[in-house]
PDB file of C-alpha atoms in Angstrom:
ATOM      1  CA  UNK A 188     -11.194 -14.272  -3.422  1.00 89.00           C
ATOM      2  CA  UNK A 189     -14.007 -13.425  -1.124  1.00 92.00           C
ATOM      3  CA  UNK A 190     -12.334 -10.663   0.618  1.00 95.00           C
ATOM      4  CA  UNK A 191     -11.691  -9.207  -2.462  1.00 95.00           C
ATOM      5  CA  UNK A 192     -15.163  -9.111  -3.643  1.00 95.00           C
ATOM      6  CA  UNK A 193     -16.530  -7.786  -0.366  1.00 95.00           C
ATOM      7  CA  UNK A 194     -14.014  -4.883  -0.356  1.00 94.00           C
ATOM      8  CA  UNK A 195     -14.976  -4.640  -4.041  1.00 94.00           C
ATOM      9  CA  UNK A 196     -19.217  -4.755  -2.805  1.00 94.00           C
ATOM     10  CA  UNK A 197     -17.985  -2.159  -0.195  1.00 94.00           C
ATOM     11  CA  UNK A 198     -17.310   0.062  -2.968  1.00 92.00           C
ATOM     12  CA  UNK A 199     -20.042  -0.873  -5.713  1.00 94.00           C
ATOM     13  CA  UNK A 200     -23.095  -2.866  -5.842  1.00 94.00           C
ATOM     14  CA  UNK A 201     -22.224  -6.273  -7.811  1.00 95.00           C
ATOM     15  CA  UNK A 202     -24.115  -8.771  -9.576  1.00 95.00           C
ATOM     16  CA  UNK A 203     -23.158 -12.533  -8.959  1.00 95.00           C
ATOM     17  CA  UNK A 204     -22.562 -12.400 -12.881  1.00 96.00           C
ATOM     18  CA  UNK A 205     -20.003  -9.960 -12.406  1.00 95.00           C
ATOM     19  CA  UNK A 206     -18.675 -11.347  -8.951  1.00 96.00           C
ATOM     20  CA  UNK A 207     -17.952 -14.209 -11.619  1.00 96.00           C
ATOM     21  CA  UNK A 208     -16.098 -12.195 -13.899  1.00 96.00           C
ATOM     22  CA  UNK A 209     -13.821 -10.586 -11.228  1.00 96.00           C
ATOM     23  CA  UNK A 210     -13.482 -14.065 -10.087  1.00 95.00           C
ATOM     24  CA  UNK A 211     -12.023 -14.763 -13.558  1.00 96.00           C
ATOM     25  CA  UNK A 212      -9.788 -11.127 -14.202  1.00 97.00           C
ATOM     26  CA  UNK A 213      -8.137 -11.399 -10.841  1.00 97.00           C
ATOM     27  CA  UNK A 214      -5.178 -13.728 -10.686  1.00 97.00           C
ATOM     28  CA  UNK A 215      -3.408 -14.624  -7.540  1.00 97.00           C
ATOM     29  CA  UNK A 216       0.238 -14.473  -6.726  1.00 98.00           C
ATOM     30  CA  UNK A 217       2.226 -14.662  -4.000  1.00 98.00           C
ATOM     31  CA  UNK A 218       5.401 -12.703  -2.844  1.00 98.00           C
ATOM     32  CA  UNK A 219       8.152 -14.107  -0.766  1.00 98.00           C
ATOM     33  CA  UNK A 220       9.342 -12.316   1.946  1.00 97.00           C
ATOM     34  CA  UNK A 221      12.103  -9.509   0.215  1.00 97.00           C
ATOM     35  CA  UNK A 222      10.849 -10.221  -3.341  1.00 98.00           C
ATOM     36  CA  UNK A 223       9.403  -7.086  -5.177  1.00 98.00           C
ATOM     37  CA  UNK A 224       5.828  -6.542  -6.601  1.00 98.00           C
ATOM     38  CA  UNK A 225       7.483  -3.808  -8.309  1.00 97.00           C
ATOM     39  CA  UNK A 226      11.009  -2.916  -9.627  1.00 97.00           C
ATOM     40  CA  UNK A 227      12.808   0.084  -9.513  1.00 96.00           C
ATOM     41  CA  UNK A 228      12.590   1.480 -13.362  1.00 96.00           C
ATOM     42  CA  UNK A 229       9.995  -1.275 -14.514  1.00 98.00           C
ATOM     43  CA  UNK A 230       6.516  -1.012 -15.853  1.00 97.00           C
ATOM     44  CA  UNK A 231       4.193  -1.737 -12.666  1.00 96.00           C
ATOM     45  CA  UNK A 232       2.190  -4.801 -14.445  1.00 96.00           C
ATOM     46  CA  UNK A 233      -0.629  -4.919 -12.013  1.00 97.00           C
ATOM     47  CA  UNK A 234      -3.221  -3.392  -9.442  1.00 94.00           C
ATOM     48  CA  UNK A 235      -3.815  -5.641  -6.994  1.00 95.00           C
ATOM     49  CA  UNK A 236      -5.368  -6.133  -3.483  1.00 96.00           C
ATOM     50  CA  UNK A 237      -3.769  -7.578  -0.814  1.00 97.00           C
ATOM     51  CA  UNK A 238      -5.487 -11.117   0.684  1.00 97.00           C
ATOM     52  CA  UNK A 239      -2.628 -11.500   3.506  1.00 97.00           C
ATOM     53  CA  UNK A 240       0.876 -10.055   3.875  1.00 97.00           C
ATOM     54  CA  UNK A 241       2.259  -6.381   4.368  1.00 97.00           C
ATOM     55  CA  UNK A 242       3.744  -4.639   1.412  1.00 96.00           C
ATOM     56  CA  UNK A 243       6.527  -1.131   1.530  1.00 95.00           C
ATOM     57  CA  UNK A 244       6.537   1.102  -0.678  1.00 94.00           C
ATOM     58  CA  UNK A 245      10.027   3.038  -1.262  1.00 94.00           C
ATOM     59  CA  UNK A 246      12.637   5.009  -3.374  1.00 93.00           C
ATOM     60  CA  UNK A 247      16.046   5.016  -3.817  1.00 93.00           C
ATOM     61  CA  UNK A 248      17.976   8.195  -3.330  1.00 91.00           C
ATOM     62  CA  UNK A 249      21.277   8.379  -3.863  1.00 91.00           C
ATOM     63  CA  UNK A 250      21.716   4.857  -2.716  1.00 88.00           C
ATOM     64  CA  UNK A 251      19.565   4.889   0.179  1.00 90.00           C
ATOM     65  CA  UNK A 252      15.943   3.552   0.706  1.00 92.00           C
ATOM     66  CA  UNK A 253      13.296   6.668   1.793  1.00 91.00           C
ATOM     67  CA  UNK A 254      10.551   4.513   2.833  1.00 92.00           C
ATOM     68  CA  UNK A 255       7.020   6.071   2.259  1.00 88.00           C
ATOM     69  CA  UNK A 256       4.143   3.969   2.749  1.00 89.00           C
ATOM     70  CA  UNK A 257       2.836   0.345   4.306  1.00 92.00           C
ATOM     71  CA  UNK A 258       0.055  -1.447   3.316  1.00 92.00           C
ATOM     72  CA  UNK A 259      -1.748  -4.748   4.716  1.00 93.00           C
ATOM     73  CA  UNK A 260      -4.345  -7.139   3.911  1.00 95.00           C
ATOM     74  CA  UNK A 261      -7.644  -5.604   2.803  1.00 94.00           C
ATOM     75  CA  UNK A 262      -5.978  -2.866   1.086  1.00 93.00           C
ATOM     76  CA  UNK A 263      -5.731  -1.917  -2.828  1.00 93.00           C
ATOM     77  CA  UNK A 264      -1.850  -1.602  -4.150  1.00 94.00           C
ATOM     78  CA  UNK A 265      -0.607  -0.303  -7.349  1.00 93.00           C
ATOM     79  CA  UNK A 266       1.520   2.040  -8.665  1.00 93.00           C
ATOM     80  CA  UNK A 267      -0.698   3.748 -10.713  1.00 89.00           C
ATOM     81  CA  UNK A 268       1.529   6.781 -11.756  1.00 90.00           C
ATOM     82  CA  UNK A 269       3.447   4.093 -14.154  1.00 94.00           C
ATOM     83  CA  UNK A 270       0.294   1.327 -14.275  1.00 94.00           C
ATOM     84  CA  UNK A 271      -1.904   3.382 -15.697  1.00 90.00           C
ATOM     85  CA  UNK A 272       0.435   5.418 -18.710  1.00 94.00           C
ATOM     86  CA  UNK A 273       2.661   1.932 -18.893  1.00 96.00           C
ATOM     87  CA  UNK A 274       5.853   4.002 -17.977  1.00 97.00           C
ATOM     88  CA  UNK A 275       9.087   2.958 -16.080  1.00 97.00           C
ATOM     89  CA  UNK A 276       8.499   3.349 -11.978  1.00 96.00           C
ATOM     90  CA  UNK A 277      11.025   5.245 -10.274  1.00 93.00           C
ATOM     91  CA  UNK A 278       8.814   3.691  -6.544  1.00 94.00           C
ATOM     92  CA  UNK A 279       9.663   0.198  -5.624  1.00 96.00           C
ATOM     93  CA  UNK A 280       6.961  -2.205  -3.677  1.00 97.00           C
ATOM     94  CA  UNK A 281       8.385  -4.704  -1.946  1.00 97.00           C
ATOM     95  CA  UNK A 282       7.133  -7.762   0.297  1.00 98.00           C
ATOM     96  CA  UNK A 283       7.715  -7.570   3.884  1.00 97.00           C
ATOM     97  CA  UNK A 284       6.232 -10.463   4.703  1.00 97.00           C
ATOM     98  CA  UNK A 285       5.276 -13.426   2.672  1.00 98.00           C
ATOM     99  CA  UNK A 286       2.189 -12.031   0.982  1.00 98.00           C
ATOM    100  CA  UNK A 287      -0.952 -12.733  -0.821  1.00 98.00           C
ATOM    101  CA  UNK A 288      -2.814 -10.608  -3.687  1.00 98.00           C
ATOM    102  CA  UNK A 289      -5.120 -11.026  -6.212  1.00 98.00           C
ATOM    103  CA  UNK A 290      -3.626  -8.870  -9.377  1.00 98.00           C
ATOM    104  CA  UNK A 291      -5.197  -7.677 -12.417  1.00 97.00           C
ATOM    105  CA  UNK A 292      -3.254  -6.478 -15.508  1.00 97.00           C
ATOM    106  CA  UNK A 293      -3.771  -3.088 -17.290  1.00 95.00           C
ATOM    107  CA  UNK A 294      -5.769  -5.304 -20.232  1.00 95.00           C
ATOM    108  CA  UNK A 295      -7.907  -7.099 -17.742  1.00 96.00           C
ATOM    109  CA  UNK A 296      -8.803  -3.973 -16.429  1.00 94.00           C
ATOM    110  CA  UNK A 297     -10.616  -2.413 -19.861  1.00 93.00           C
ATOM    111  CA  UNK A 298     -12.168  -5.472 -19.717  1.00 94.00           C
ATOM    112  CA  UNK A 299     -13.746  -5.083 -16.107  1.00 93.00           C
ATOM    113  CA  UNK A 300     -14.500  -1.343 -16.810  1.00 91.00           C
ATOM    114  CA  UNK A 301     -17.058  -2.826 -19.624  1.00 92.00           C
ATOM    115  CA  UNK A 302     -18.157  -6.160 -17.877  1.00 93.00           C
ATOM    116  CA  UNK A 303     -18.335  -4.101 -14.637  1.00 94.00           C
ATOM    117  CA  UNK A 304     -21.715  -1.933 -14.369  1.00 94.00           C
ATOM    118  CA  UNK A 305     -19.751   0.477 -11.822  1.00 93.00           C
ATOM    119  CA  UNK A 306     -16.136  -0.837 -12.731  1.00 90.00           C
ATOM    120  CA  UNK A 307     -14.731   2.891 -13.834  1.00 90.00           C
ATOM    121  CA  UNK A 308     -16.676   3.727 -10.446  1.00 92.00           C
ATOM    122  CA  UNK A 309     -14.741   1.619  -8.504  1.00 91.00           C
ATOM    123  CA  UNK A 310     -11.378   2.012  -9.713  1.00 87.00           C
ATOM    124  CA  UNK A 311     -11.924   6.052  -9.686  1.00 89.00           C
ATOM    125  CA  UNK A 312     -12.897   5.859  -5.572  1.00 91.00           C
ATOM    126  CA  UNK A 313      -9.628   3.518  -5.202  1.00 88.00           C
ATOM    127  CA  UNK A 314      -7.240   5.644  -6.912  1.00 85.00           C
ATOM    128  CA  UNK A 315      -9.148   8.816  -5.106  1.00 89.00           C
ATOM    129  CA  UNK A 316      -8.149   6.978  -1.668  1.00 86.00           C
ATOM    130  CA  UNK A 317      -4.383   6.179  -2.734  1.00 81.00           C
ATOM    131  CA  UNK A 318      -4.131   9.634  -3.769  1.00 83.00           C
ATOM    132  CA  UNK A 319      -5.382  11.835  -0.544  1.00 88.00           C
ATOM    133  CA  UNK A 320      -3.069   9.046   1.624  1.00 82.00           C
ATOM    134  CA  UNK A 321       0.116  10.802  -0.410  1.00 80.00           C
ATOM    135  CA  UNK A 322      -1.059  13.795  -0.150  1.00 84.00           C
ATOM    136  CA  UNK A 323      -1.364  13.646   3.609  1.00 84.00           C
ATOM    137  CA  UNK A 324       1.870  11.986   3.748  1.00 80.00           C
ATOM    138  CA  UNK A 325       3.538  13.891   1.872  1.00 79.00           C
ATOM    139  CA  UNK A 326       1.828  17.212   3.874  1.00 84.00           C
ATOM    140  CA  UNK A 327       3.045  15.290   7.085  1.00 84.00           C
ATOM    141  CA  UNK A 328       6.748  14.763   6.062  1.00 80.00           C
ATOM    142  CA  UNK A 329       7.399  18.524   5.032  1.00 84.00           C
ATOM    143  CA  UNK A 330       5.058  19.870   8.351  1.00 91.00           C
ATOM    144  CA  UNK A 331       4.956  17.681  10.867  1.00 91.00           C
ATOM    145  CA  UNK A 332       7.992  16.810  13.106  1.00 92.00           C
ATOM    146  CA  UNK A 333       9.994  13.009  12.874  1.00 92.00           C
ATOM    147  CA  UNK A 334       8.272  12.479  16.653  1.00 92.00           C
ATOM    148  CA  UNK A 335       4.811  13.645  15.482  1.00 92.00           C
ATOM    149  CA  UNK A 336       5.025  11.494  12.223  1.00 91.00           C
ATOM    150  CA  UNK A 337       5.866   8.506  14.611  1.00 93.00           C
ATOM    151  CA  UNK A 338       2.828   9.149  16.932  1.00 92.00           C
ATOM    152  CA  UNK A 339       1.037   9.258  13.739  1.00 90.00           C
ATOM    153  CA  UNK A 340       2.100   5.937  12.431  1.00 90.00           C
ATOM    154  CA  UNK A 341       1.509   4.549  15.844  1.00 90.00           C
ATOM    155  CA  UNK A 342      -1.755   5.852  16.279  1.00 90.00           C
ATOM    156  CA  UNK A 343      -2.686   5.174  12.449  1.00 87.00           C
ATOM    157  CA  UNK A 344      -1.236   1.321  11.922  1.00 87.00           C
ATOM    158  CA  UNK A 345      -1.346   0.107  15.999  1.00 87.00           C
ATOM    159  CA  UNK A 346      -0.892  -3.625  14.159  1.00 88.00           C
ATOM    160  CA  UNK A 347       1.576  -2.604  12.020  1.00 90.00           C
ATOM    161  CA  UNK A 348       4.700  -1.386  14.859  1.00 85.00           C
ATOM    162  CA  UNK A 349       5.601  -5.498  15.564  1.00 89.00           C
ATOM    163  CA  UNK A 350       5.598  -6.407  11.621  1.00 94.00           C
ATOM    164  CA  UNK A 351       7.483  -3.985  10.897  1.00 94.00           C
ATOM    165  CA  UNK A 352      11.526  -3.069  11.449  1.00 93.00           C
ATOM    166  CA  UNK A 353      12.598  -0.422  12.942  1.00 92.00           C
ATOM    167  CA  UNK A 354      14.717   0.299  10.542  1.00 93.00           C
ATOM    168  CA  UNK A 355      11.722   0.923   7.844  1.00 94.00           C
ATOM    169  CA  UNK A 356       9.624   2.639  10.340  1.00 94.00           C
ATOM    170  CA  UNK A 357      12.660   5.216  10.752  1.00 94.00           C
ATOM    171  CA  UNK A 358      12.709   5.621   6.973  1.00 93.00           C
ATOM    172  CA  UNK A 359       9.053   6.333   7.021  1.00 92.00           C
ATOM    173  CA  UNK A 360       9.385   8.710   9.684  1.00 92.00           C
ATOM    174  CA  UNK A 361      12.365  10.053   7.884  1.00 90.00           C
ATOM    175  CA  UNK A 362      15.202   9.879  10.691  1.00 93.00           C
ATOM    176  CA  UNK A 363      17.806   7.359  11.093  1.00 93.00           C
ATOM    177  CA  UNK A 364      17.327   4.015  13.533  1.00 92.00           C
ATOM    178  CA  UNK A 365      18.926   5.901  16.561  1.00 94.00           C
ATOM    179  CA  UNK A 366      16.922   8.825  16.213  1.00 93.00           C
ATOM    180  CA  UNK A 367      13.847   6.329  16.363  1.00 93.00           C
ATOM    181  CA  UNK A 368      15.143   4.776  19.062  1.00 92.00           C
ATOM    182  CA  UNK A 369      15.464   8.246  21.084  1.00 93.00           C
ATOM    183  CA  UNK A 370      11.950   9.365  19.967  1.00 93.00           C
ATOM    184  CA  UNK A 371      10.434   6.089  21.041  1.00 90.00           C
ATOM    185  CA  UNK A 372      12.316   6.314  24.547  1.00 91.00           C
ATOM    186  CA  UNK A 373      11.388   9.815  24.597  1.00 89.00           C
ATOM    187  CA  UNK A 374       7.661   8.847  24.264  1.00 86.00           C
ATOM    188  CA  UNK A 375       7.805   5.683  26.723  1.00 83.00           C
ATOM    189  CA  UNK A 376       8.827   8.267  28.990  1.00 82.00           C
ATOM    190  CA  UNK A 377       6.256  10.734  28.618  1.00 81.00           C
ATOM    191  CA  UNK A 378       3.588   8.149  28.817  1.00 69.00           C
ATOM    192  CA  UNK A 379       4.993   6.676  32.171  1.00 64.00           C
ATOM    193  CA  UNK A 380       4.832  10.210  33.805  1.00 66.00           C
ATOM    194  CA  UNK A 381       1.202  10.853  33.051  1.00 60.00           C
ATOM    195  CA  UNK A 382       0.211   7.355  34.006  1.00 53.00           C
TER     196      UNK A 382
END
């Protein structure tokens, strides 16, 4: 619970009155390794913030998994595009790791926005952050090259390469396994002729 208020205190000032309260909104869960935070056409129930664990975020097209985003501890995780107007989620959130968050439901929430002097605040700033991260990703994948995305990821989430499977990271980077493997030799390469 403290890391969650100090990201929260990194966003708004907080009384220890309403540290208290968050203390009593937030619930924690855990995920097993594989198990979902969110399915594939149901109504995300929560916005939560991750205390330990990694998290994917993914859809299913035409059978297959396109893999577009990763987050870790100390990071905010919803999907508020069905959270926030209650509707079915065509994204899926799954555990990659055996994880820890604190979640909040969508009725907890009214209640923090009005026990919360800057709770609207704080929420707004969140969702602002989630929002320009898809928007850059999404800008990435439709301008930037597979290699360039992966130099990106690399250089972005240095932690997150040995947590991860290559098999994911390829679906981030939008290529298949082989191709990552190619890119990454390609790169190993590169970087042992300018050394």
């Amino acid at each position: 619970m403290k890391q969650l208020i100090q990201a929260i205190r990194s966003l708004i000032p907080l009384s220890p009155k309403e540290e208290q309260v968050i203390g009593q909104l937030f619930i924690r869960k855990n995920y097993k390794k594989g198990s979902f935070f969110l399915s594939e056409g149901a109504i995300c129930k929560y916005a939560g913030f991750i205390s330990r664990g990694l998290m994917r975020f993914y859809i299913n097209v035409d059978g297959e998994e396109k893999t577009y985003g990763f987050l870790q501890e100390n990071q905010f995780i919803s999907n508020y595009a069905s959270f926030v107007p209650r509707v079915p989620s065509q994204q899926v959130i799954q555990a990659l790791e055996d994880s820890e968050l604190y979640v909040i439901t969508h009725a907890d929430l009214q209640k923090l926005y009005q026990e919360l002097k800057y709770g609207e605040r704080m929420v707004r700033v969140i969702i602002e952050q989630v929002f320009i991260q898809a928007l850059t990703d999404l800008n990435s994948f439709y301008t930037d090259t597979p290699e360039a995305r992966y130099r990106k990821f690399i250089t972005e989430h240095p932690d997150l390469g040995q947590r991860i499977s290559q098999y994911h990271i390829a679906s981030f980077v939008g290529v298949k396994p082989q191709s990552l493997s190619r890119i990454r030799k390609r790169i190993l390469h590169q970087g042992a002729k300018g050394s």
